[in-house]
Amino acid sequence: MIKVPRKRMTDDNPSFAFVFRGGLGQPLHDLAEADVAAGNADFVWVHLDLRDAAAQAWLSRRPWPRDVVETVAAPIQWGRLFITPDLVYGHLRDFRDELDAATLEAGSLSVGATR
């Protein structure tokens, strides 16, 4: 039997996730693994390509109020953060990082951070 190494999300994928424990980061293989890792991690960093249907589906399953999910998923080009007792969410000004682009293009970084 040939064992094929399991790809990490960071391998040729615009969405990726890392789990951090004790200051050390470890790449995860998929978004389901990110959900499991969140239970015993210092924090989990998930970077989503919001053009991807699987990323949109994962985001819609967050236990956040619907308006928070919609704000994070929206293609908004201005920077603004909102703060609630349990969440920081919104958009930060950023640059789009397109692989074949000759120049940087203005964009935004969607943010959703919970305890």
C-alpha positions as a Python dict, from the first residue, in 0.01 Angstrom:
ca = {
    (1, 'M'): (0, 0, 0),
    (2, 'I'): (135, 340, -100),
    (3, 'K'): (88, 607, 161),
    (4, 'V'): (16, 947, 8),
    (5, 'P'): (106, 1238, 235),
    (6, 'R'): (-196, 1443, 335),
    (7, 'K'): (-179, 1796, 201),
    (8, 'R'): (-193, 2087, 441),
    (9, 'M'): (-420, 2380, 371),
    (10, 'T'): (-108, 2591, 314),
    (11, 'D'): (-8, 2381, 11),
    (12, 'D'): (-130, 2568, -300),
    (13, 'N'): (-449, 2686, -129),
    (14, 'P'): (-558, 3047, -77),
    (15, 'S'): (-734, 2942, 246),
    (16, 'F'): (-519, 2815, 530),
    (17, 'A'): (-523, 2759, 904),
    (18, 'F'): (-271, 2728, 1187),
    (19, 'V'): (-321, 2620, 1545),
    (20, 'F'): (-102, 2778, 1814),
    (21, 'R'): (-19, 2610, 2144),
    (22, 'G'): (250, 2736, 2377),
    (23, 'G'): (364, 2992, 2122),
    (24, 'L'): (427, 2734, 1848),
    (25, 'G'): (222, 2726, 1528),
    (26, 'Q'): (130, 2412, 1337),
    (27, 'P'): (-39, 2410, 994),
    (28, 'L'): (-375, 2236, 972),
    (29, 'H'): (-508, 2020, 690),
    (30, 'D'): (-862, 2149, 656),
    (31, 'L'): (-1128, 2368, 813),
    (32, 'A'): (-1282, 2075, 1003),
    (33, 'E'): (-947, 2027, 1175),
    (34, 'A'): (-949, 2397, 1266),
    (35, 'D'): (-1283, 2351, 1443),
    (36, 'V'): (-1150, 2056, 1644),
    (37, 'A'): (-821, 2231, 1728),
    (38, 'A'): (-1002, 2534, 1868),
    (39, 'G'): (-1105, 2334, 2175),
    (40, 'N'): (-752, 2298, 2314),
    (41, 'A'): (-547, 2575, 2154),
    (42, 'D'): (-417, 2912, 2263),
    (43, 'F'): (-570, 3034, 1938),
    (44, 'V'): (-646, 2922, 1584),
    (45, 'W'): (-569, 3147, 1289),
    (46, 'V'): (-788, 3079, 984),
    (47, 'H'): (-727, 3268, 661),
    (48, 'L'): (-1016, 3227, 418),
    (49, 'D'): (-1044, 3299, 50),
    (50, 'L'): (-1399, 3434, 61),
    (51, 'R'): (-1442, 3358, -311),
    (52, 'D'): (-1436, 2988, -218),
    (53, 'A'): (-1771, 2815, -148),
    (54, 'A'): (-1622, 2591, 124),
    (55, 'A'): (-1479, 2896, 300),
    (56, 'Q'): (-1815, 3074, 283),
    (57, 'A'): (-1991, 2763, 419),
    (58, 'W'): (-1743, 2733, 708),
    (59, 'L'): (-1788, 3101, 793),
    (60, 'S'): (-2167, 3068, 789),
    (61, 'R'): (-2144, 2788, 1050),
    (62, 'R'): (-1971, 3012, 1307),
    (63, 'P'): (-2174, 3056, 1626),
    (64, 'W'): (-2183, 3429, 1565),
    (65, 'P'): (-2486, 3652, 1512),
    (66, 'R'): (-2595, 3656, 1147),
    (67, 'D'): (-2506, 4025, 1103),
    (68, 'V'): (-2148, 3954, 1217),
    (69, 'V'): (-2108, 3671, 964),
    (70, 'E'): (-2253, 3889, 689),
    (71, 'T'): (-2021, 4178, 778),
    (72, 'V'): (-1711, 3956, 778),
    (73, 'A'): (-1812, 3793, 446),
    (74, 'A'): (-1901, 4119, 270),
    (75, 'P'): (-1666, 4251, -2),
    (76, 'I'): (-1624, 4588, 169),
    (77, 'Q'): (-1338, 4818, 71),
    (78, 'W'): (-1323, 5042, 378),
    (79, 'G'): (-1165, 4986, 715),
    (80, 'R'): (-1385, 4965, 1021),
    (81, 'L'): (-1385, 4739, 1327),
    (82, 'F'): (-1674, 4665, 1560),
    (83, 'I'): (-1634, 4548, 1918),
    (84, 'T'): (-1879, 4349, 2129),
    (85, 'P'): (-1813, 4178, 2464),
    (86, 'D'): (-1717, 3854, 2283),
    (87, 'L'): (-1609, 3962, 1933),
    (88, 'V'): (-1394, 4198, 1734),
    (89, 'Y'): (-1499, 4198, 1368),
    (90, 'G'): (-1501, 4410, 1055),
    (91, 'H'): (-1253, 4510, 787),
    (92, 'L'): (-899, 4649, 782),
    (93, 'R'): (-745, 4824, 482),
    (94, 'D'): (-503, 4588, 309),
    (95, 'F'): (-368, 4492, -30),
    (96, 'R'): (-493, 4207, -245),
    (97, 'D'): (-221, 3950, -289),
    (98, 'E'): (-289, 3806, -634),
    (99, 'L'): (-18, 3566, -753),
    (100, 'D'): (2, 3690, -1114),
    (101, 'A'): (-58, 4060, -1044),
    (102, 'A'): (209, 4305, -1163),
    (103, 'T'): (122, 4558, -893),
    (104, 'L'): (-52, 4563, -558),
    (105, 'E'): (-419, 4647, -559),
    (106, 'A'): (-606, 4809, -269),
    (107, 'G'): (-842, 4583, -83),
    (108, 'S'): (-951, 4493, 267),
    (109, 'L'): (-889, 4220, 518),
    (110, 'S'): (-1201, 4079, 682),
    (111, 'V'): (-1154, 4011, 1053),
    (112, 'G'): (-1350, 3804, 1302),
    (113, 'A'): (-1188, 3734, 1639),
    (114, 'T'): (-1353, 3561, 1934),
    (115, 'R'): (-1247, 3433, 2274),
}
